[in-house]
CSV table of C-alpha atoms and ligand atoms in Angstrom, one decimal:
chain,number,residue,atom,x,y,z
H,134,MET,CA,64.7,10.3,2.3
H,135,LYS,CA,64.4,9.5,6.0
H,136,ARG,CA,64.5,5.8,5.2
H,137,ALA,CA,67.6,6.2,2.9
H,138,ILE,CA,69.5,8.2,5.6
H,139,LEU,CA,68.6,5.7,8.3
H,140,LEU,CA,69.6,2.7,6.2
H,141,ARG,CA,72.9,4.2,5.4
H,142,PHE,CA,73.4,5.1,9.0
H,143,VAL,CA,72.7,1.6,10.1
H,144,ALA,CA,74.9,0.1,7.4
H,145,ILE,CA,77.8,2.3,8.6
H,146,LEU,CA,77.1,1.4,12.2
H,147,MET,CA,77.1,-2.4,11.5
H,148,LEU,CA,80.3,-2.1,9.6
H,149,ALA,CA,81.9,-0.2,12.4
H,150,LEU,CA,80.7,-2.7,15.0
H,151,ALA,CA,81.8,-5.7,12.9
H,152,VAL,CA,85.3,-4.2,12.4
H,153,SER,CA,85.7,-3.4,16.2
H,154,SER,CA,84.4,-6.9,17.1
H,155,VAL,CA,86.9,-8.6,14.8
H,156,PHE,CA,89.7,-6.4,16.2
H,157,SER,CA,88.8,-6.9,19.9
H,158,TYR,CA,88.3,-10.7,19.3
H,159,TYR,CA,91.7,-10.9,17.7
H,160,PHE,CA,93.5,-8.9,20.4
H,161,ILE,CA,91.8,-10.6,23.3
H,162,GLY,CA,92.7,-14.0,21.8
H,163,LYS,CA,96.3,-12.9,21.3
H,164,ASN,CA,96.6,-11.5,24.8
H,165,MET,CA,95.1,-14.7,26.3
H,166,LEU,CA,97.7,-16.8,24.4
H,167,LYS,CA,100.4,-14.5,25.7
H,168,SER,CA,99.3,-14.7,29.3
H,169,ASN,CA,98.8,-18.5,29.0
H,170,ARG,CA,102.4,-18.8,27.7
H,171,GLU,CA,103.7,-16.6,30.5
H,172,SER,CA,101.9,-18.6,33.2
H,173,MET,CA,103.2,-21.8,31.6
H,174,ILE,CA,106.8,-20.5,31.7
H,175,ASN,CA,106.3,-19.7,35.4
H,176,THR,CA,105.1,-23.2,36.0
H,177,ILE,CA,108.0,-24.6,34.1
H,178,HIS,CA,110.4,-22.5,36.2
H,179,VAL,CA,108.8,-23.9,39.4
H,180,VAL,CA,109.1,-27.5,38.0
H,181,ASP,CA,112.7,-26.8,36.9
H,182,TYR,CA,113.5,-25.5,40.4
H,183,SER,CA,111.8,-28.4,42.1
H,184,LEU,CA,113.4,-31.2,40.1
H,185,ASP,CA,116.4,-33.1,41.3
H,186,TYR,CA,118.1,-33.9,38.0
H,187,GLY,CA,120.3,-36.5,39.6
H,188,GLY,CA,117.2,-38.5,40.8
H,189,ASP,CA,114.3,-40.4,39.2
H,190,LEU,CA,113.0,-37.7,36.9
H,191,GLN,CA,110.0,-39.8,35.7
H,192,MET,CA,108.7,-40.3,39.2
H,193,GLN,CA,109.3,-36.7,40.2
H,194,LEU,CA,107.4,-35.4,37.1
H,195,SER,CA,104.4,-37.6,37.8
H,196,ARG,CA,104.2,-36.4,41.4
H,197,LEU,CA,104.7,-32.7,40.5
H,198,HIS,CA,102.1,-33.0,37.7
H,199,GLU,CA,99.6,-34.6,40.0
H,200,ALA,CA,100.1,-32.0,42.7
H,201,THR,CA,100.3,-28.8,40.7
H,202,MET,CA,98.8,-29.2,37.2
H,203,ASP,CA,95.5,-30.1,35.7
H,204,GLU,CA,95.2,-33.5,34.1
H,205,LYS,CA,95.1,-32.3,30.5
H,206,SER,CA,98.5,-30.7,30.7
H,207,ARG,CA,101.7,-32.6,29.9
H,208,ILE,CA,105.3,-32.0,31.0
H,209,THR,CA,108.4,-33.4,29.3
H,210,ILE,CA,112.1,-33.2,30.1
H,211,ILE,CA,114.3,-33.3,27.0
H,212,GLY,CA,118.0,-33.5,26.8
H,213,GLU,CA,120.0,-30.9,25.0
H,214,ASP,CA,120.6,-33.5,22.3
H,215,GLY,CA,116.8,-33.9,21.7
H,216,THR,CA,116.3,-37.2,23.5
H,217,VAL,CA,113.3,-37.4,25.8
H,218,VAL,CA,114.4,-38.0,29.3
H,219,ALA,CA,111.1,-38.1,31.2
H,220,ASP,CA,107.4,-37.5,30.4
H,221,ASN,CA,104.6,-37.5,32.9
H,222,GLU,CA,102.2,-39.3,30.5
H,223,ILE,CA,104.5,-41.7,28.7
H,224,GLU,CA,106.6,-44.1,30.8
H,225,GLN,CA,108.5,-45.7,27.9
H,226,VAL,CA,110.3,-42.5,26.9
H,227,ASP,CA,112.8,-44.6,24.9
H,228,SER,CA,110.1,-45.2,22.3
H,229,LEU,CA,109.7,-41.4,21.7
H,230,GLU,CA,111.5,-39.9,18.7
H,231,ASN,CA,114.2,-37.3,19.1
H,232,HIS,CA,112.7,-33.9,19.8
H,233,LEU,CA,115.6,-31.7,18.6
H,234,GLU,CA,113.7,-30.7,15.5
H,235,ARG,CA,110.6,-29.5,17.4
H,236,GLU,CA,110.1,-25.8,16.9
H,237,GLU,CA,109.7,-24.9,20.6
H,238,VAL,CA,112.8,-27.0,21.5
H,239,ARG,CA,115.0,-25.4,18.9
H,240,GLU,CA,113.9,-21.9,20.1
H,241,ALA,CA,114.5,-22.8,23.7
H,242,LEU,CA,118.0,-24.0,22.9
H,243,ALA,CA,118.7,-20.8,20.9
H,244,HIS,CA,116.9,-18.2,23.0
H,245,GLY,CA,116.1,-19.7,26.4
H,246,SER,CA,112.5,-20.2,25.7
H,247,GLY,CA,110.2,-21.1,22.7
H,248,PHE,CA,106.6,-22.0,21.9
H,249,ALA,CA,104.6,-23.7,19.2
H,250,THR,CA,101.0,-24.8,18.5
H,251,ARG,CA,100.3,-28.0,16.5
H,252,ASN,CA,98.5,-31.2,16.5
H,253,SER,CA,100.0,-33.7,19.0
H,254,GLU,CA,100.6,-37.0,17.3
H,255,SER,CA,100.5,-38.9,20.6
H,256,LEU,CA,97.4,-37.1,22.0
H,257,GLY,CA,95.6,-36.4,18.7
H,258,GLU,CA,94.5,-32.9,19.6
H,259,SER,CA,95.7,-29.3,19.0
H,260,MET,CA,98.3,-28.3,21.7
H,261,LEU,CA,100.2,-25.3,22.8
H,262,TYR,CA,103.8,-26.2,23.6
H,263,VAL,CA,106.1,-24.0,25.7
H,264,ALA,CA,109.7,-25.0,26.2
H,265,VAL,CA,112.3,-23.4,28.6
H,266,HIS,CA,116.1,-24.1,28.8
H,267,SER,CA,116.6,-25.4,32.4
H,268,LYS,CA,118.7,-23.3,34.7
H,269,GLU,CA,119.5,-26.4,36.8
H,270,GLY,CA,120.9,-28.7,34.2
H,271,PRO,CA,121.5,-29.4,30.5
H,272,TYR,CA,117.8,-30.0,29.8
H,273,ILE,CA,114.8,-28.5,28.1
H,274,VAL,CA,111.6,-28.5,30.2
H,275,ARG,CA,108.6,-28.5,28.0
H,276,MET,CA,105.0,-28.1,29.0
H,277,ALA,CA,102.0,-28.7,26.7
H,278,VAL,CA,98.3,-27.8,27.2
H,279,PRO,CA,95.4,-28.4,24.9
H,280,TYR,CA,95.1,-25.4,22.6
H,281,THR,CA,91.3,-25.8,22.4
H,282,ASN,CA,91.2,-24.5,26.0
H,283,MET,CA,91.8,-21.0,24.6
H,284,LEU,CA,89.3,-21.4,21.9
H,285,ASP,CA,86.9,-22.3,24.7
H,286,TYR,CA,87.7,-19.0,26.4
H,287,MET,CA,87.0,-17.2,23.2
H,288,ILE,CA,83.7,-18.9,22.8
H,289,LEU,CA,83.0,-17.9,26.4
H,290,ILE,CA,83.5,-14.3,25.7
H,291,PHE,CA,81.6,-14.3,22.4
H,292,PRO,CA,78.1,-13.9,24.0
H,293,VAL,CA,79.5,-11.0,26.0
H,294,LEU,CA,80.9,-9.4,22.9
H,295,LEU,CA,77.6,-10.1,21.1
H,296,LEU,CA,75.6,-8.5,23.9
H,297,GLY,CA,77.8,-5.4,24.0
H,298,THR,CA,77.5,-5.1,20.2
H,299,GLY,CA,73.7,-5.4,20.5
H,300,ILE,CA,73.4,-2.7,23.2
H,301,ALA,CA,75.7,-0.4,21.2
H,302,PHE,CA,73.7,-1.0,18.1
H,303,ALA,CA,70.4,-0.3,19.8
H,304,MET,CA,71.6,2.9,21.4
H,305,SER,CA,73.2,4.1,18.1
H,306,ALA,CA,70.0,3.2,16.3
H,307,VAL,CA,67.9,5.4,18.6
H,308,ILE,CA,70.5,8.3,18.2
H,309,ALA,CA,70.4,7.7,14.4
H,310,VAL,CA,66.6,8.0,14.3
H,311,ARG,CA,66.7,11.2,16.3
H,312,PHE,CA,69.5,12.7,14.2
H,313,THR,CA,67.7,11.8,11.0
H,314,ASN,CA,64.6,13.4,12.3
H,315,THR,CA,66.4,16.7,13.1
H,316,ILE,CA,67.3,16.9,9.4
H,317,THR,CA,64.3,15.4,7.6
H,318,THR,CA,61.6,17.1,9.7
H,319,PRO,CA,62.7,20.7,8.8
H,320,LEU,CA,63.3,19.6,5.2
H,321,ASN,CA,59.8,18.2,5.0
H,322,GLU,CA,58.4,21.4,6.6
H,323,ILE,CA,60.4,23.6,4.2
H,324,SER,CA,59.3,21.5,1.1
H,325,ARG,CA,55.6,21.6,2.3
H,326,GLU,CA,55.8,25.4,2.5
H,327,MET,CA,57.6,25.6,-0.8
H,328,GLU,CA,54.7,23.7,-2.5
H,329,LYS,CA,52.6,26.8,-1.8
H,330,VAL,CA,54.5,28.3,-4.8
H,331,ARG,CA,51.8,26.7,-7.0
H,332,SER,CA,49.1,28.8,-5.5
H,333,ASP,CA,48.2,32.2,-7.0
H,334,ASN,CA,49.4,34.4,-4.1
H,335,PRO,CA,51.8,32.3,-2.0
H,336,SER,CA,52.8,33.5,1.4
H,337,PHE,CA,55.5,31.5,3.2
H,338,THR,CA,56.1,31.0,6.9
H,339,PHE,CA,59.3,29.3,7.9
H,340,LYS,CA,60.4,28.4,11.3
H,341,THR,CA,64.0,29.0,12.6
H,342,TYR,CA,66.0,25.8,12.6
H,343,LYS,CA,69.0,24.5,14.4
H,344,TYR,CA,71.1,24.2,11.3
H,345,LYS,CA,72.3,27.4,9.6
H,346,GLU,CA,72.0,25.8,6.1
H,347,LEU,CA,68.3,25.1,6.5
H,348,ASN,CA,67.7,28.7,7.6
H,349,VAL,CA,69.5,29.9,4.5
H,350,ILE,CA,67.1,27.8,2.3
H,351,SER,CA,64.1,29.3,4.0
H,352,ALA,CA,65.4,32.9,3.9
H,353,THR,CA,66.4,32.6,0.2
H,354,THR,CA,63.0,31.2,-0.6
H,355,MET,CA,61.3,34.1,1.2
H,356,LYS,CA,63.5,36.6,-0.6
H,357,MET,CA,62.9,35.0,-4.0
H,358,SER,CA,59.2,34.8,-3.5
H,359,GLU,CA,59.2,38.5,-2.4
H,360,GLU,CA,61.1,39.5,-5.5
H,361,ILE,CA,58.9,37.4,-7.8
H,362,ARG,CA,55.8,39.1,-6.2
H,363,GLU,CA,57.3,42.6,-6.7
H,364,HIS,CA,58.2,41.7,-10.2
H,365,MET,CA,54.7,40.4,-11.0
H,366,ASP,CA,53.2,43.5,-9.4
H,367,ARG,CA,55.5,45.7,-11.6
H,368,LEU,CA,54.5,43.7,-14.7
H,369,GLU,CA,50.8,43.9,-13.8
H,370,LYS,CA,51.2,47.7,-13.3
H,371,GLU,CA,53.0,48.1,-16.6
H,372,LYS,CA,50.4,46.0,-18.3
H,373,ARG,CA,47.6,48.2,-16.9
H,374,ILE,CA,49.5,51.4,-17.9
H,375,ARG,CA,50.1,50.1,-21.4
H,376,GLN,CA,46.4,49.1,-21.8
H,377,GLU,CA,45.3,52.6,-20.6
H,378,PHE,CA,47.8,54.2,-22.9
H,379,PHE,CA,46.5,52.3,-26.0
H,380,SER,CA,42.9,53.0,-25.1
H,381,ASN,CA,43.6,56.7,-24.5
H,382,ALA,CA,45.7,57.0,-27.7
H,383,SER,CA,43.1,55.3,-29.9
H,384,HIS,CA,40.4,57.5,-28.3
H,385,GLU,CA,42.4,60.6,-28.9
H,386,LEU,CA,43.0,59.7,-32.5
H,387,LYS,CA,39.4,58.7,-33.2
H,388,THR,CA,38.0,62.1,-32.5
H,389,PRO,CA,40.0,64.0,-35.1
H,390,ILE,CA,39.6,61.2,-37.6
H,391,THR,CA,35.8,61.3,-37.2
H,392,SER,CA,35.7,65.1,-37.8
H,393,VAL,CA,38.2,64.9,-40.8
H,394,LYS,CA,35.9,62.2,-42.3
H,395,GLY,CA,32.8,64.3,-41.7
H,396,TYR,CA,34.3,67.4,-43.4
H,397,ALA,CA,35.7,65.3,-46.2
H,398,GLU,CA,32.3,63.6,-46.8
H,399,LEU,CA,30.5,67.0,-46.8
H,400,LEU,CA,32.9,68.3,-49.4
H,401,ASP,CA,32.7,65.1,-51.4
H,402,GLN,CA,28.9,65.1,-51.5
H,403,GLY,CA,29.0,68.6,-53.1
H,404,PHE,CA,26.5,70.1,-50.6
H,405,VAL,CA,28.9,72.9,-49.7
H,406,LYS,CA,28.8,75.5,-52.5
H,407,ASP,CA,30.1,78.5,-50.7
H,408,GLU,CA,33.9,78.8,-51.4
H,409,ALA,CA,34.5,80.5,-48.0
H,410,VAL,CA,32.8,77.6,-46.1
H,411,LYS,CA,34.8,75.1,-48.3
H,412,LYS,CA,38.0,76.9,-47.3
H,413,ASP,CA,37.0,76.8,-43.7
H,414,PHE,CA,36.4,73.0,-43.9
H,415,ILE,CA,39.7,72.4,-45.5
H,416,ALA,CA,41.4,74.6,-42.8
H,417,ARG,CA,39.7,72.5,-40.1
H,418,ILE,CA,40.8,69.2,-41.8
H,419,LEU,CA,44.4,70.6,-41.9
H,420,LYS,CA,44.2,71.6,-38.2
H,421,GLU,CA,42.9,68.2,-37.2
H,422,THR,CA,45.6,66.4,-39.2
H,423,ASP,CA,48.2,68.7,-37.6
H,424,ASN,CA,46.8,67.7,-34.2
H,425,MET,CA,47.0,64.0,-35.1
H,426,THR,CA,50.6,64.4,-36.3
H,427,ASN,CA,51.5,66.1,-33.0
H,428,LEU,CA,49.8,63.4,-31.0
H,429,ILE,CA,51.5,60.6,-32.9
H,430,ASN,CA,54.9,62.4,-32.7
H,431,ASP,CA,54.4,62.8,-28.9
H,432,ILE,CA,53.4,59.1,-28.5
H,433,LEU,CA,56.4,58.0,-30.4
H,434,MET,CA,58.7,60.3,-28.4
H,435,ILE,CA,57.4,58.9,-25.1
H,436,SER,CA,57.8,55.3,-26.2
H,437,ARG,CA,61.3,56.0,-27.4
H,438,LEU,CA,62.2,57.8,-24.2
H,439,GLU,CA,60.7,55.0,-22.1
H,440,ALA,CA,62.7,52.3,-24.0
H,441,LYS,CA,65.8,54.6,-23.7
H,442,GLU,CA,65.9,54.2,-27.5
H,443,ALA,CA,65.6,57.9,-28.3
H,444,GLU,CA,68.1,58.9,-31.1
H,445,VAL,CA,70.1,61.5,-29.2
H,446,THR,CA,72.7,63.7,-30.8
H,447,TYR,CA,74.8,64.9,-28.0
H,448,SER,CA,76.4,68.3,-28.1
H,449,THR,CA,77.5,71.0,-25.7
H,450,VAL,CA,74.2,72.9,-25.3
H,451,ARG,CA,74.7,76.4,-24.1
H,452,MET,CA,71.6,77.4,-22.2
H,453,VAL,CA,71.7,81.2,-22.9
H,454,PRO,CA,71.3,81.0,-26.7
H,455,LEU,CA,68.9,78.1,-26.4
H,456,LEU,CA,66.6,80.0,-24.1
H,457,THR,CA,66.8,83.1,-26.3
H,458,GLU,CA,65.7,80.9,-29.3
H,459,ILE,CA,62.8,79.4,-27.3
H,460,PHE,CA,61.6,82.8,-26.3
H,461,GLU,CA,61.6,83.9,-29.9
H,462,SER,CA,59.4,81.0,-30.8
H,463,ALA,CA,57.1,81.5,-27.8
H,464,GLU,CA,56.7,85.3,-28.0
H,465,PRO,CA,53.9,85.1,-30.7
H,466,ILE,CA,51.7,82.8,-28.6
H,467,ALA,CA,52.5,84.8,-25.4
H,468,ALA,CA,51.4,87.9,-27.2
H,469,GLU,CA,48.2,86.1,-28.3
H,470,TYR,CA,47.4,85.2,-24.7
H,471,GLN,CA,48.6,88.6,-23.4
H,472,VAL,CA,51.2,86.9,-21.2
H,473,THR,CA,54.7,88.5,-20.5
H,474,LEU,CA,57.7,86.3,-20.6
H,475,HIS,CA,60.7,86.9,-18.3
H,476,LYS,CA,64.1,85.1,-18.3
H,477,GLU,CA,67.1,84.8,-16.2
H,478,CYS,CA,69.9,82.5,-17.4
H,479,GLU,CA,73.4,81.8,-16.1
H,480,PRO,CA,76.0,81.1,-18.8
H,481,VAL,CA,75.9,77.4,-18.2
H,482,SER,CA,76.1,74.5,-20.6
H,483,ILE,CA,75.4,70.8,-20.6
H,484,GLU,CA,76.3,67.7,-22.7
H,485,ALA,CA,72.9,66.7,-24.1
H,486,SER,CA,70.5,66.9,-27.0
H,487,ALA,CA,69.5,70.5,-27.8
H,488,LYS,CA,66.3,69.2,-29.4
H,489,GLN,CA,65.2,67.4,-26.2
H,490,LEU,CA,66.1,70.3,-23.9
H,491,ARG,CA,64.2,72.7,-26.3
H,492,GLU,CA,61.2,70.3,-26.1
H,493,LEU,CA,61.4,70.2,-22.3
H,494,ILE,CA,61.6,74.0,-21.8
H,495,MET,CA,59.1,74.8,-24.6
H,496,ASN,CA,56.4,72.4,-23.1
H,497,LEU,CA,56.7,74.1,-19.7
H,498,VAL,CA,56.8,77.6,-21.1
H,499,SER,CA,53.8,77.0,-23.4
H,500,ASN,CA,51.8,75.5,-20.5
H,501,GLY,CA,52.7,78.6,-18.4
H,502,ILE,CA,51.3,80.7,-21.2
H,503,LYS,CA,48.2,78.5,-22.0
H,504,TYR,CA,47.0,78.0,-18.5
H,505,ASN,CA,47.3,81.7,-17.6
H,506,HIS,CA,45.1,84.8,-17.8
H,507,PRO,CA,45.6,88.0,-19.8
H,508,GLY,CA,48.2,90.1,-18.1
H,509,GLY,CA,49.8,87.1,-16.6
H,510,ASN,CA,53.6,86.3,-16.4
H,511,VAL,CA,55.9,83.4,-17.1
H,512,TRP,CA,59.4,83.4,-15.5
H,513,VAL,CA,62.1,81.1,-16.7
H,514,GLU,CA,65.2,80.8,-14.6
H,515,ILE,CA,68.2,78.6,-15.5
H,516,CYS,CA,71.2,78.2,-13.2
H,517,SER,CA,73.8,75.8,-11.9
H,518,LYS,CA,73.2,74.4,-8.5
H,519,GLY,CA,76.0,72.3,-7.1
H,520,THR,CA,76.5,69.6,-9.7
H,521,ASP,CA,73.1,70.0,-11.2
H,522,LEU,CA,71.6,72.1,-13.9
H,523,CYS,CA,68.4,73.7,-12.6
H,524,ILE,CA,65.6,74.8,-14.9
H,525,ARG,CA,62.7,76.6,-13.2
H,526,VAL,CA,59.5,77.7,-15.0
H,527,ARG,CA,57.1,79.7,-12.9
H,528,ASP,CA,53.8,81.4,-13.7
H,529,ASP,CA,51.1,83.3,-12.0
H,530,GLY,CA,48.3,81.5,-13.9
H,531,CYS,CA,45.4,79.3,-12.8
H,532,GLY,CA,47.4,77.0,-10.6
H,533,ILE,CA,46.7,73.2,-10.1
H,534,SER,CA,44.8,71.6,-7.2
H,535,ARG,CA,46.6,69.1,-4.9
H,536,GLU,CA,44.7,66.1,-6.3
H,537,ASP,CA,45.5,67.1,-9.9
H,538,GLN,CA,49.2,67.7,-9.0
H,539,GLU,CA,49.5,64.0,-8.2
H,540,ARG,CA,48.2,62.9,-11.6
H,541,ILE,CA,49.4,65.7,-13.9
H,542,PHE,CA,52.5,63.8,-15.2
H,543,GLU,CA,50.4,60.8,-16.3
H,544,ARG,CA,49.9,60.4,-20.0
H,545,PHE,CA,46.8,62.0,-21.4
H,546,TYR,CA,45.8,63.5,-18.0
H,547,ARG,CA,44.3,66.9,-18.4
H,548,VAL,CA,42.7,69.1,-15.7
H,549,ASP,CA,40.4,70.9,-18.1
H,550,LYS,CA,40.0,68.7,-21.1
H,551,GLY,CA,38.0,71.2,-23.2
H,552,ARG,CA,40.5,74.0,-22.6
H,553,SER,CA,43.5,71.8,-23.3
H,554,LYS,CA,42.0,70.5,-26.6
H,555,LYS,CA,41.1,74.0,-27.7
H,556,MET,CA,44.7,75.0,-27.2
H,557,GLY,CA,45.9,72.0,-29.3
H,558,GLY,CA,47.2,70.1,-26.2
H,559,THR,CA,47.6,66.4,-26.4
H,560,GLY,CA,47.8,65.8,-22.6
H,561,LEU,CA,51.2,64.3,-23.2
H,562,GLY,CA,53.4,67.5,-22.7
H,563,LEU,CA,54.2,67.1,-19.0
H,564,SER,CA,54.7,63.3,-19.4
H,565,ILE,CA,57.3,64.1,-22.1
H,566,VAL,CA,59.0,66.6,-19.8
H,567,LYS,CA,59.2,64.1,-17.0
H,568,HIS,CA,60.5,61.4,-19.4
H,569,ILE,CA,63.2,63.7,-20.8
H,570,ALA,CA,64.3,64.7,-17.3
H,571,GLU,CA,64.5,61.0,-16.3
H,572,PHE,CA,66.4,60.2,-19.5
H,573,TYR,CA,69.2,62.4,-18.2
H,574,ASN,CA,68.9,60.9,-14.7
H,575,GLY,CA,67.1,64.0,-13.5
H,576,HIS,CA,63.7,64.7,-12.0
H,577,ILE,CA,60.9,67.2,-11.9
H,578,GLU,CA,59.1,68.9,-9.0
H,579,LEU,CA,56.0,70.9,-8.9
H,580,GLU,CA,54.7,73.5,-6.4
H,581,SER,CA,51.3,75.0,-7.2
H,582,GLU,CA,48.4,76.8,-5.6
H,583,PRO,CA,45.1,77.1,-7.4
H,584,GLY,CA,44.5,80.7,-8.4
H,585,LYS,CA,48.0,81.8,-7.6
H,586,GLY,CA,50.2,80.0,-10.1
H,587,SER,CA,52.6,77.1,-10.6
H,588,CYS,CA,56.3,76.5,-10.4
H,589,PHE,CA,57.9,73.5,-12.2
H,590,THR,CA,61.6,72.7,-11.3
H,591,VAL,CA,63.6,70.3,-13.4
H,592,THR,CA,67.0,69.2,-12.0
H,593,ILE,CA,69.5,67.4,-14.3
H,594,PRO,CA,73.0,66.3,-13.3
H,595,GLU,CA,75.5,68.4,-15.3
H,596,ASN,CA,77.9,65.6,-15.7
H,597,GLN,CA,76.3,63.5,-18.5
H,598,THR,CA,78.0,60.4,-19.8
H,599,LYS,CA,77.1,59.8,-23.4
H,600,SER,CA,75.6,56.4,-24.2
U,275,ADP,P1,48.3,69.5,-22.4
U,275,ADP,O1,48.6,69.0,-23.7
U,275,ADP,O2,46.9,69.3,-22.0
U,275,ADP,O3,48.8,70.8,-22.0
U,275,ADP,P2,50.2,68.6,-20.4
U,275,ADP,O4,50.7,67.2,-20.1
U,275,ADP,O5,51.2,69.5,-20.8
U,275,ADP,O6,49.1,68.4,-21.5
U,275,ADP,O7,49.5,69.1,-19.1
U,275,ADP,C1,48.5,68.3,-18.5
U,275,ADP,C2,47.5,69.2,-17.8
U,275,ADP,O8,48.1,69.8,-16.7
U,275,ADP,C3,47.0,70.3,-18.7
U,275,ADP,O9,45.9,69.8,-19.4
U,275,ADP,C4,46.6,71.3,-17.7
U,275,ADP,O10,45.3,71.2,-17.2
U,275,ADP,C5,47.6,71.1,-16.6
U,275,ADP,N1,48.7,72.1,-16.5
U,275,ADP,C6,49.9,72.0,-17.1
U,275,ADP,N2,50.7,73.0,-16.9
U,275,ADP,C7,50.0,73.9,-16.2
U,275,ADP,C8,50.3,75.2,-15.6
U,275,ADP,N3,51.5,75.8,-15.8
U,275,ADP,N4,49.3,75.8,-14.9
U,275,ADP,C9,48.1,75.2,-14.8
U,275,ADP,N5,47.8,73.9,-15.2
U,275,ADP,C10,48.7,73.3,-15.9
C-alpha cells in the first residue's frame, strides 16, 4: 500500500511540476518578447529623433547603427508608400521590393507601431520586426533583430528551471515519504493487532494515533472483540447450564424408572403372592409415575418460560379469590405437616395468567409448609407497592444457609436431597418461581436465617403489556 500511495503521490507531483514549468516557460518567453519589443521601440524613437530626414539617411543610419546597436540588428527607413528609403545593411535600396504589405509596416501605419516575426528572405534567419511611425517625418522606422536571440535566452533559463524543478521534486518526495509513513505505519500496526483475532483468546492493544479515523478503527475493533468475548462467554455458560440440566434431568428420571421397572419385574415373575403387597407395589409404581410426570411437566414449563414460548392466557387476575383458592388446596398438606397458614391480601388485580400466578404462589407456600416443623407458620401477604404487585411468603421453618441461598434458584438444586425427594420435590420449584417472575419482568428476593425461617418476596410490575 505504501508503494501505491507513494507512486500516486509522485505521479501527481510530476504532473504539477510539468504543468507549472510549461506555464512559467510560456509566460517568461512572452514577457521577454514584450520587453524586447519595448526596448526596440525606445531605440527606434532615439533613431527617429536623431535622424535628419532632409540629409543622407543611408549614411546616418550606418553611423547610428555602428554606434548604438549590435551588429546582428538591422534598421530600415520606409516611406509611407512602402518604398525603402534607407537600410543600414543594404546600400542598393532601390532593388528592395515595396514594404507596404509587411505586417509590421501596415500596423505601424494604422496604429503608430507594429511588430511581426518571420523568416527574413534577405538574411535567411528568423527575425523579430518592430516598426514605428516616425514623429519627425512621413516615414516608418523599422528595426529587426534575430528572433533566435530570444530562444537562446530561453535555453539559458532552462537549466535554472530544471534545477528548481529538481529541488522541488526532491523536497516533495521527502515530504511524501513522511506523509505516507504517517498513514501506513498506524495501518500496519492496526492490521498486525487485528491478526490476533485468529488466536483463541485475542487481546488487542492499540496506540493512540494522530488521525481520528484510525482511532475510530482501533476503538471499534476493541469494542467488537469485547462484545464477541462476552457473547462467547455467555454461549459457553449457557452450554454448560444446558449440559448440567440434561444430565440432572436424565439422572432424576432414571431413579423412578429403575424402581418402576423393579416393581413391575417382581409382579411379572409372580413371586409376590400377597395381595396387600401387590397393591403396595402398584401404589409405589403409580407414585413414581406421578413423580415422573411432575418432573417432566416442570422441565417443560421451565424450557417454555426460558424461551418465552409459554402459552399464556391473559386475564384480569384478582388476587383475593386466587389466594383463597390456593389456601383451600394447601390446607390439607398444611394440616398433614401441622403448619398454620395465614393470609393478608389487598384487593389488587393484575393482567396475567392465573395458572402461572397460582403455580408461583403454590410453590412458595408448599415449600414454606414442607421445610417447616410441626406447629410452624406460613404467612402470605399480597399488596400493591407503587407500580408493583408484591407477593411475600414468609415462614418460621428451618431457614436456609447463606451458601445455599446463592444456589437455591438453580435447577435441581436441593439443600436436603433426601427430604425433598421424600416430599415429592423435583428441585425445580424455585427455579420455576424465578422464571415466572422474570417472564412478567419481575424478580424474586430471599431473606433467610437457618433455624429462624425464610421470606421470599416476588415483585412484578402491575402494568403488564400482553404479548
Ligand atoms: P424442591 O422440589 O426440592 O422443593 P425447590 O426448587 O422448590 O425444590 O427448592 C429447592 C430447595 O430449596 C429445597 O430442596 C429446599 O432444600 C430449599 N427450600 C425451598 N424453600 C424453602 C423454605 N421455605 N425453607 C427452607 N428451605 C427451602
